[in-house]
Amino acid sequence: MGDSHLNPLEYDFIGARERTEAKRKSAGEKLTSLEDAVARVKDGDHVSVGGCLFSRTPMALMREILRHRRRGLTLSRNLTCNEGEMFMAAGAVSRVVTAWMSIGLPWGVSKILRHYVESGAVALEEWSHLALGLRFRAGAMGVPFLPALTMLGSDLVGVSGLKTVQDPYTGETLAAVPALFPDVAVLHVHRADRFGNCQIDGYPHMDADIARAATTVLVTTEEIMSEEETRRYPDRTVIPGFVVDALVHVPFGSFPHECYALYEADYDHFAEYTAAIDARGPSAVGEYLERYVYGPPAWSDYLDLFGGERLALQAKRAKELTR
Amino acid sequence: MTFNASELLAVIAARQLHDDTTVFAGVGVPLLAAALAKRRHAPRLTMVIEGGIIGPQIAPGRLPVSTNEMRAGHRATMLPGITDAFLFAQRGFVDVGFMGGAQIDQYGNINTSVLGADYWKPKVRLPGTGGANDIASLCREVIIVTAHEKRRFVERVDFVTSPAWLRGDGSRRAAGLRFGGVSRVVTTLGILGFDPDSKRMRIEATHPGVSTDTVRQNTGFALLEAPRVEVTEPPSDDELAMLRALDPERRFLGT
């Protein structure tokens, strides 16, 4: 089935530790612009993406990375949605590390995934959902791997590069799931204070692990809360400020994806997007990039393409769904 | 009452679940089956959903289309996150895992990754494992729920995404998979199981009006047969009414 593309730098726990030790870990101001935040992303970086599928995707940050015309990136995310398709079509990504990719069941197998992976233009490195979660957790823990009982015996072992280890106590064979220390984490959260202390409502996904695993952490937030609010509810902080490098206040920062209890994903938008691909093939994503990514300069211009009425409707639906 | 293939699958799958147990279920027919079981005969059943959700109450007319969207967590008892949801299964807390599959072989292994011989340049790239490999590896027992089609039931899958009995002969155990494995395959034609020794797939039951020959004709490999092949009870009016109430929009039950 071919060799794995696993990059040894991803599980180099000593290098990752040294990068974090050398880093400024400030309790100070983190608020900045999208443009300034994303200037920290370099060509060839490994970028891990928070949220999962069309839930709490850091869409504003990802759009800005595309606007910066980055190249040769590796993207990792447990379930990859149309943001991955946009990175493929933009020529920004050469390798995707994921457990699953397509928009979602009702929209069928991604034709963009098929186009770029079947031609060999993008390498898709597949890990199980749990294994990729444990890669981020091992990264968050600062260890080179975690033992696990999953992925064993499957053909995923060969293509991912997973190795096994013999338990020194019982002699059993275990999966040695390698850590993933990404260069950059891009995350979207519900609330943060200006020092980067972050709160997430609803589904936590893997954001807290990804933040600790990464060298550089970029966060967008729906709402800026006061320091007083953070200190009143410290149990709600899932990412501490000293982990965060840049924070940007971006309401509707996941749209057209969902943000738990705040707005629902725009399924009509997905349907229009996939209908365009069905009609015109992969070039439809190029047109989409022009219209939604390269065209509108600011995030507010981008949101204007959807319109206030649509945003208000999606917000109303989210309230109903989480009542 | 007449019923379609999805309704048949959901009802037969629901009957496989017992009270006071836990089930890992994905969106679509498996989730409907779990929700039906909970409403009908297993009120103390707990659903675990891979989006990181424990104990949701799936609301009629509000069926989730993904395991990570807000509908999937309706009135849940805990949102532990994805990694920890699977770790409950690794720890042995999840009794049954429901799975579908693009390609299934005679040992119950499933392929949802690639068609063709070269993984890096596949003939057809499929979405991938998602949590299927983990469910297949970690649940106490796995039940596959799928339409019975010859192109799905192949002698050898192109790629083992989710391991069942691998190549039989203790190969699952030898690979380090100490627990679980596929016990049954619920299909539109009947219920398949596995020979206890060879771990090859066998016919255990057929749905009313379906012959074992029909099952064989729709399977791409030689099926064994259980010593006694049962005939399933067709879905009752009561089961169908309860099931249809869960999906009034026919989002997953179809037409």
XYZ file of C-alpha atoms in Angstrom:
578
model
C 0.000 0.000 0.000
C 3.028 2.309 0.027
C 5.081 4.084 2.633
C 3.823 6.553 5.164
C 4.428 10.287 4.924
C 4.707 10.688 8.700
C 7.038 13.604 9.439
C 9.457 12.841 12.341
C 9.521 16.535 13.297
C 5.861 16.185 14.300
C 6.652 13.887 17.216
C 10.010 15.430 18.193
C 9.045 16.139 21.802
C 12.448 17.536 22.681
C 12.399 20.083 19.855
C 8.809 21.020 20.692
C 9.682 21.505 24.326
C 12.687 23.671 23.415
C 10.530 25.852 21.146
C 8.007 26.358 23.930
C 10.711 27.046 26.518
C 12.218 29.688 24.230
C 8.862 31.341 23.622
C 7.474 34.470 25.261
C 4.670 33.325 27.555
C 2.945 36.529 28.359
C -0.035 37.284 30.570
C -0.314 40.539 28.645
C -2.458 41.884 25.846
C -3.094 39.491 22.915
C -5.716 41.379 20.943
C -4.731 42.111 17.373
C -6.018 41.998 13.783
C -6.532 38.904 11.599
C -3.807 40.124 9.289
C -1.284 40.511 12.091
C -2.225 37.188 13.694
C -1.847 35.246 10.453
C 1.497 36.872 9.595
C 2.885 34.251 12.033
C 2.048 31.437 9.588
C 4.903 30.543 7.223
C 5.036 28.549 3.994
C 5.490 24.850 4.788
C 4.068 25.067 8.308
C 1.977 22.344 9.893
C -1.300 24.021 10.828
C -3.732 22.208 13.139
C -7.310 23.334 12.923
C -9.709 23.478 15.869
C -13.382 22.540 15.897
C -14.576 19.492 14.015
C -16.173 19.187 10.563
C -18.572 22.160 10.311
C -18.535 22.878 14.032
C -16.499 25.813 15.406
C -14.140 25.953 12.411
C -11.763 28.961 12.672
C -12.997 30.128 9.271
C -11.872 33.756 9.574
C -8.295 32.672 10.367
C -8.294 30.111 7.576
C -9.634 32.639 5.100
C -6.858 35.028 6.118
C -4.196 32.304 5.646
C -5.505 31.818 2.104
C -5.450 35.584 1.525
C -1.776 35.540 2.564
C -1.258 32.966 -0.260
C 0.667 30.538 1.910
C 2.056 27.429 0.162
C 3.143 23.888 1.056
C 1.180 23.719 4.285
C 0.193 20.567 6.109
C -3.300 20.756 7.576
C -4.435 18.462 10.366
C -7.985 18.177 11.619
C -10.045 15.218 12.805
C -12.912 15.640 10.379
C -12.075 17.919 7.469
C -14.860 19.873 5.772
C -14.974 22.366 2.890
C -12.239 24.517 4.461
C -9.904 21.651 3.484
C -11.325 21.725 -0.046
C -10.595 25.461 -0.242
C -6.971 24.891 0.828
C -6.596 22.138 -1.777
C -8.091 24.227 -4.585
C -5.982 27.258 -3.596
C -2.799 25.178 -3.872
C -2.014 26.038 -0.247
C -1.771 22.505 1.121
C 0.381 19.535 0.109
C -0.592 17.126 2.877
C -3.771 16.662 4.907
C -3.738 14.652 8.149
C -7.280 13.600 8.997
C -9.687 10.794 9.913
C -12.391 11.779 7.430
C -12.978 14.357 4.754
C -16.169 15.526 2.972
C -18.742 18.131 3.978
C -21.156 15.737 5.645
C -23.391 12.770 4.899
C -26.176 14.639 3.024
C -23.671 16.186 0.595
C -21.971 12.926 -0.419
C -18.320 12.041 -0.969
C -16.279 15.189 -1.623
C -15.484 15.554 -5.315
C -12.658 17.930 -4.392
C -11.101 15.352 -2.070
C -11.341 12.844 -4.906
C -9.866 15.235 -7.491
C -6.788 16.263 -5.507
C -6.033 12.970 -3.737
C -6.686 10.569 -6.616
C -4.294 12.570 -8.815
C -1.633 12.453 -6.102
C -1.504 16.277 -5.877
C -2.310 16.163 -2.158
C -1.269 13.364 0.213
C -4.051 12.366 2.586
C -2.608 10.784 5.729
C -5.384 8.936 7.488
C -5.544 8.266 11.234
C -8.515 7.044 13.222
C -10.562 9.695 15.021
C -9.269 8.610 18.435
C -5.682 8.149 17.239
C -5.534 11.691 15.860
C -7.106 12.925 19.102
C -4.392 11.090 21.024
C -1.718 12.599 18.757
C -2.869 16.031 19.914
C -3.150 14.836 23.518
C 0.378 13.393 23.476
C 1.488 16.751 22.097
C -0.395 18.541 24.863
C 1.315 16.267 27.403
C 4.791 16.811 25.930
C 5.468 13.079 25.417
C 6.522 11.418 22.139
C 3.646 8.918 21.993
C 0.697 7.472 23.870
C -0.120 3.761 24.096
C -3.563 2.868 22.790
C -5.691 -0.105 21.784
C -6.957 1.350 18.523
C -5.881 1.195 14.840
C -4.078 -2.121 15.373
C -4.282 -4.742 12.622
C -5.785 -2.364 10.060
C -4.216 -1.104 6.837
C -4.201 2.362 8.401
C -1.064 1.250 10.252
C 1.042 1.103 7.076
C -0.150 4.328 5.486
C -0.067 6.428 8.652
C 3.298 5.180 9.856
C 1.886 4.060 13.215
C 4.260 1.816 15.153
C 3.467 -0.674 17.883
C 5.118 -1.098 21.254
C 5.281 -4.006 23.653
C 3.880 -3.187 27.074
C 6.848 -3.626 29.461
C 4.461 -4.818 32.207
C 2.098 -7.305 30.544
C 3.893 -7.995 27.262
C 0.802 -7.037 25.232
C 1.112 -5.292 21.857
C -0.132 -1.697 21.881
C -0.372 1.065 19.329
C 2.272 3.737 20.002
C 0.346 6.747 18.737
C 2.927 9.445 17.926
C 2.544 12.958 19.291
C 1.655 15.769 16.920
C 3.334 19.069 17.736
C 2.014 21.458 15.055
C 3.781 24.699 14.203
C 0.532 26.623 14.430
C -2.890 26.050 15.998
C -5.852 28.011 14.622
C -8.885 28.001 16.915
C -12.236 29.714 17.291
C -13.814 30.063 20.756
C -16.951 31.516 22.291
C -15.331 33.915 24.740
C -11.887 35.192 25.666
C -10.513 38.073 27.671
C -7.928 40.313 26.016
C -5.105 38.293 27.607
C -6.202 35.159 25.727
C -7.912 33.196 28.509
C -10.478 31.220 26.513
C -13.888 29.702 27.223
C -15.708 27.237 24.959
C -19.401 26.318 25.245
C -20.946 23.035 24.154
C -18.669 20.639 22.303
C -15.051 21.048 23.435
C -13.698 19.049 20.445
C -9.881 18.923 20.651
C -9.077 22.622 20.856
C -7.561 22.584 24.337
C -5.163 19.745 23.420
C -4.279 21.337 20.064
C -3.484 24.654 21.786
C -1.041 23.009 24.192
C 0.544 20.884 21.468
C 1.275 23.775 19.083
C 4.220 26.163 19.083
C 2.148 29.164 17.994
C -1.529 29.604 18.905
C -3.885 31.924 17.018
C -7.417 32.353 18.367
C -10.531 34.153 17.192
C -13.365 34.739 19.624
C -17.051 35.525 19.273
C -16.963 37.743 22.335
C -14.386 39.628 24.395
C -15.112 39.232 28.087
C -13.703 41.224 30.964
C -10.821 40.042 33.110
C -13.299 40.117 35.979
C -15.480 37.567 34.158
C -12.477 35.242 33.707
C -11.569 35.499 37.391
C -15.157 34.933 38.511
C -15.431 31.656 36.536
C -11.869 30.277 36.285
C -13.305 26.746 35.992
C -14.587 27.708 32.554
C -11.148 28.588 31.162
C -10.001 25.797 28.847
C -6.964 27.555 27.348
C -4.865 29.814 29.590
C -3.684 33.162 28.279
C 0.029 32.351 28.350
C -0.544 29.660 25.702
C -2.112 32.131 23.261
C -0.009 34.292 20.924
C -2.655 36.278 19.099
C -6.344 36.874 19.703
C -8.806 38.481 17.320
C -12.389 39.507 18.062
C -14.418 38.006 15.174
C -18.185 37.604 15.658
C -19.561 34.877 13.331
C -15.920 33.791 12.970
C -16.914 30.228 11.963
C -19.580 31.088 9.434
C -20.960 29.345 7.337
C -20.024 26.657 9.880
C -21.730 26.487 13.278
C -20.787 27.843 16.671
C -22.590 25.951 19.428
C -25.669 27.794 20.728
C -24.734 30.955 18.778
C -25.475 30.129 15.133
C -26.274 27.082 13.050
C -24.267 26.022 9.997
C -25.724 27.284 6.737
C -26.821 24.058 5.022
C -28.302 25.990 2.099
C -24.873 27.468 1.487
C -23.331 23.959 1.477
C -25.987 22.865 -1.016
C -25.226 25.809 -3.339
C -21.500 25.180 -3.022
C -21.760 21.467 -3.837
C -24.255 22.144 -6.647
C -21.687 24.470 -8.269
C -19.034 21.731 -8.012
C -21.461 19.182 -9.467
C -22.142 21.528 -12.373
C -18.686 22.898 -13.139
C -16.200 20.570 -11.433
C -13.272 21.636 -9.227
C -13.015 25.045 -10.947
C -16.166 25.994 -9.006
C -14.037 26.112 -5.857
C -11.698 28.553 -7.610
C -14.680 30.788 -8.319
C -15.799 30.394 -4.712
C -12.343 31.485 -3.506
C -12.503 34.613 -5.669
C -15.954 35.501 -4.372
C -15.576 34.654 -0.673
C -11.833 34.700 0.088
C -9.746 36.888 -2.231
C -12.498 39.393 -3.070
C -13.930 40.788 0.182
C -11.075 42.527 2.038
C -12.433 42.380 5.604
C -14.380 39.677 7.464
C -17.316 42.087 7.706
C -17.306 42.363 3.876
C -17.329 38.570 3.728
C -20.296 38.359 6.113
C -22.136 40.931 3.970
C -22.192 38.332 1.170
C -24.428 36.202 3.387
C -26.437 39.166 4.646
C -27.653 40.186 8.075
C -30.977 38.436 7.643
C -29.324 35.061 7.052
C -26.997 35.515 10.028
C -29.911 36.459 12.268
C -31.886 33.418 11.112
C -28.961 31.061 11.788
C -28.554 32.608 15.246
C -32.240 32.108 15.982
C -32.050 28.456 14.901
C -29.082 27.807 17.174
C -30.993 29.175 20.147
C -33.931 26.912 19.357
C -31.681 23.867 18.954
C -29.923 24.337 22.290
C -32.864 25.481 24.381
C -47.906 -2.103 7.322
C -45.468 -2.114 4.414
C -41.963 -0.771 4.986
C -38.867 0.179 3.006
C -35.261 -1.064 3.310
C -34.140 1.665 5.728
C -37.087 1.014 8.029
C -36.374 -2.717 7.995
C -32.701 -2.116 8.862
C -33.525 0.330 11.662
C -36.087 -1.983 13.280
C -33.944 -5.140 13.080
C -30.893 -3.207 14.336
C -32.898 -1.729 17.232
C -33.840 -5.250 18.354
C -30.154 -6.109 18.782
C -29.831 -3.569 21.620
C -30.627 -4.511 25.212
C -31.654 -2.481 28.226
C -28.985 -1.345 30.724
C -26.309 -1.171 28.050
C -24.431 1.458 26.068
C -24.182 1.912 22.300
C -21.836 3.884 20.052
C -23.976 5.092 17.155
C -23.264 7.223 14.109
C -25.782 9.477 12.368
C -28.436 8.048 10.066
C -30.054 4.623 10.408
C -27.820 3.500 13.337
C -28.842 6.502 15.435
C -32.502 5.965 14.541
C -32.166 2.312 15.578
C -30.646 3.288 18.923
C -33.307 5.945 19.508
C -36.049 3.437 18.655
C -34.618 0.843 21.045
C -34.469 3.406 23.832
C -38.076 4.468 23.313
C -39.465 0.980 22.850
C -37.682 -1.657 24.905
C -34.454 -0.279 26.348
C -35.216 2.888 28.366
C -31.938 2.574 30.289
C -29.821 2.434 27.122
C -27.177 5.186 26.835
C -26.091 6.473 23.446
C -22.535 7.639 22.915
C -21.876 9.745 19.813
C -18.401 10.296 18.425
C -18.747 14.071 18.361
C -18.063 13.783 22.098
C -21.617 13.307 23.320
C -23.077 11.048 26.001
C -26.760 10.384 26.630
C -28.494 12.623 24.075
C -32.260 12.503 23.699
C -32.700 12.493 19.956
C -35.657 14.775 19.273
C -38.231 13.773 16.625
C -37.826 15.903 13.523
C -34.443 17.092 14.728
C -32.160 14.302 13.603
C -28.511 15.326 13.311
C -26.769 15.161 9.920
C -23.336 15.045 11.539
C -21.990 13.738 14.845
C -20.666 17.222 15.668
C -23.680 19.418 15.101
C -26.005 20.816 17.772
C -28.850 18.336 17.139
C -26.574 15.401 18.030
C -26.182 16.654 21.578
C -29.843 17.441 22.274
C -30.424 17.251 26.045
C -27.220 15.203 26.483
C -25.973 14.269 29.952
C -22.290 14.970 29.191
C -20.154 16.540 26.478
C -16.710 15.077 27.227
C -15.123 15.870 23.854
C -14.236 13.499 21.053
C -11.069 11.934 22.435
C -12.641 11.180 25.796
C -15.831 9.800 24.240
C -13.690 7.177 22.493
C -11.650 6.565 25.628
C -14.853 5.388 27.354
C -14.947 2.697 24.664
C -11.247 1.886 25.110
C -11.870 1.474 28.830
C -14.647 -1.060 28.114
C -17.706 1.071 28.859
C -19.308 0.709 25.435
C -21.198 -2.537 24.832
C -22.219 -2.218 21.208
C -20.869 -0.239 18.292
C -23.032 0.256 15.214
C -21.236 0.606 11.873
C -22.014 0.923 8.179
C -19.520 0.380 5.390
C -18.743 0.846 1.723
C -17.053 -2.553 1.322
C -17.242 -5.561 3.651
C -15.321 -8.816 3.331
C -15.996 -12.391 4.474
C -14.256 -11.747 7.826
C -16.328 -8.605 8.467
C -13.502 -6.154 7.770
C -14.702 -2.827 6.400
C -13.212 -0.430 3.872
C -14.223 3.227 3.858
C -10.838 4.616 2.720
C -9.846 3.839 -0.874
C -10.780 1.690 -3.853
C -7.820 0.519 -5.917
C -4.388 -0.850 -5.057
C -2.345 2.334 -4.449
C -3.433 4.179 -1.304
C -1.589 7.362 -2.289
C -3.070 7.426 -5.814
C -6.359 5.588 -5.364
C -8.896 4.794 -8.057
C -11.569 6.206 -5.750
C -10.822 8.177 -2.607
C -13.566 7.646 0.006
C -14.014 9.937 3.048
C -12.036 7.710 5.448
C -12.403 6.006 8.802
C -13.756 8.816 10.942
C -14.419 6.926 14.176
C -15.219 3.607 12.471
C -11.793 2.077 13.093
C -12.035 3.005 16.775
C -15.536 1.552 17.128
C -14.356 -1.653 15.411
C -11.308 -1.835 17.682
C -12.720 -0.792 21.032
C -16.403 -1.688 21.556
C -17.284 -4.928 23.338
C -19.240 -6.011 20.286
C -19.770 -4.512 16.836
C -22.908 -4.789 14.717
C -22.700 -3.771 11.067
C -25.898 -2.369 9.573
C -25.976 -2.170 5.774
C -27.880 -2.679 2.538
C -27.174 -6.148 1.129
C -25.560 -5.644 -2.277
C -23.106 -7.848 -4.147
C -20.730 -4.919 -4.818
C -20.498 -4.258 -1.064
C -19.939 -7.848 0.047
C -16.563 -8.631 -1.516
C -14.176 -11.518 -0.893
C -11.330 -9.152 -0.012
C -11.631 -5.447 0.741
C -9.132 -3.214 -1.093
C -8.112 -1.700 2.242
C -8.894 -2.698 5.827
C -10.044 0.571 7.392
C -11.907 -1.049 10.279
C -10.763 -4.461 11.455
C -13.186 -7.258 12.322
C -11.673 -10.748 12.274
C -8.856 -9.745 9.845
C -7.925 -13.076 8.177
C -9.483 -15.362 10.802
C -7.312 -17.864 12.697
C -6.723 -15.625 15.690
C -5.247 -12.860 13.508
C -7.313 -10.215 15.339
C -5.855 -11.262 18.678
C -2.351 -11.534 17.202
C -2.534 -7.926 15.954
C -3.040 -6.784 19.546
C -6.813 -6.372 19.357
C -7.600 -8.040 22.675
C -11.302 -7.199 22.755
C -14.479 -6.999 20.706
C -15.008 -7.860 17.071
C -18.006 -7.979 14.770
C -20.758 -10.276 16.030
C -23.475 -9.679 13.441
C -24.193 -8.025 10.136
C -27.774 -6.805 9.874
C -28.706 -6.429 6.213
C -31.744 -5.841 4.056
C -31.878 -9.598 3.380
C -31.216 -11.084 6.806
C -28.756 -11.378 9.660
C -25.256 -12.717 9.118
C -22.887 -13.918 11.798
C -19.492 -15.582 11.931
C -18.457 -19.194 12.261
C -16.989 -19.473 15.769
C -13.871 -21.293 14.528
C -13.006 -19.943 11.077
C -14.549 -16.469 11.699
C -15.918 -16.547 8.155
C -19.299 -14.982 7.565
C -22.391 -17.198 7.707
C -26.134 -16.843 7.271
C -27.907 -16.884 10.629
C -31.339 -15.555 9.692
C -33.249 -14.386 6.662
C -36.066 -11.877 6.522
C -39.522 -13.298 5.675
C -39.776 -14.241 2.003
C -35.997 -14.173 1.443
C -34.299 -17.483 0.612
C -30.729 -18.354 1.545
C -30.102 -18.609 -2.206
C -31.091 -14.956 -2.631
C -28.670 -14.005 0.147
C -25.891 -15.952 -1.595
C -26.686 -14.418 -4.991
C -26.258 -10.972 -3.487
C -22.945 -11.761 -1.821
C -19.559 -11.652 -3.573
C -18.074 -14.598 -1.645
C -19.131 -18.046 -0.450
C -21.257 -17.729 2.690
C -21.350 -20.428 5.351
C -24.611 -21.317 7.030
C -25.449 -21.560 10.734
C -26.654 -25.012 11.888
C -30.152 -23.537 12.050
C -31.139 -20.539 9.923
C -33.905 -18.545 11.586
C -36.506 -16.325 9.975
C -36.777 -12.829 11.452
C -40.051 -11.347 12.667
C -41.085 -8.582 10.278
C -41.254 -5.039 11.702
C -44.462 -4.637 13.677
C -46.900 -1.766 13.153
C -45.934 -0.537 16.562
C -42.205 -0.500 15.782
C -42.768 1.218 12.457
C -45.043 3.874 13.941
C -42.518 4.686 16.647
C -39.660 4.765 14.142
C -41.533 7.018 11.710
C -42.379 9.409 14.512
C -38.632 9.923 15.028
C -38.043 10.950 11.411
C -41.201 12.699 10.203
C -39.168 14.522 7.535
C -37.956 11.123 6.206
C -34.420 12.501 6.350
C -32.872 9.059 6.845
C -35.813 6.718 6.346
C -36.218 7.849 2.733
C -39.285 7.359 0.610
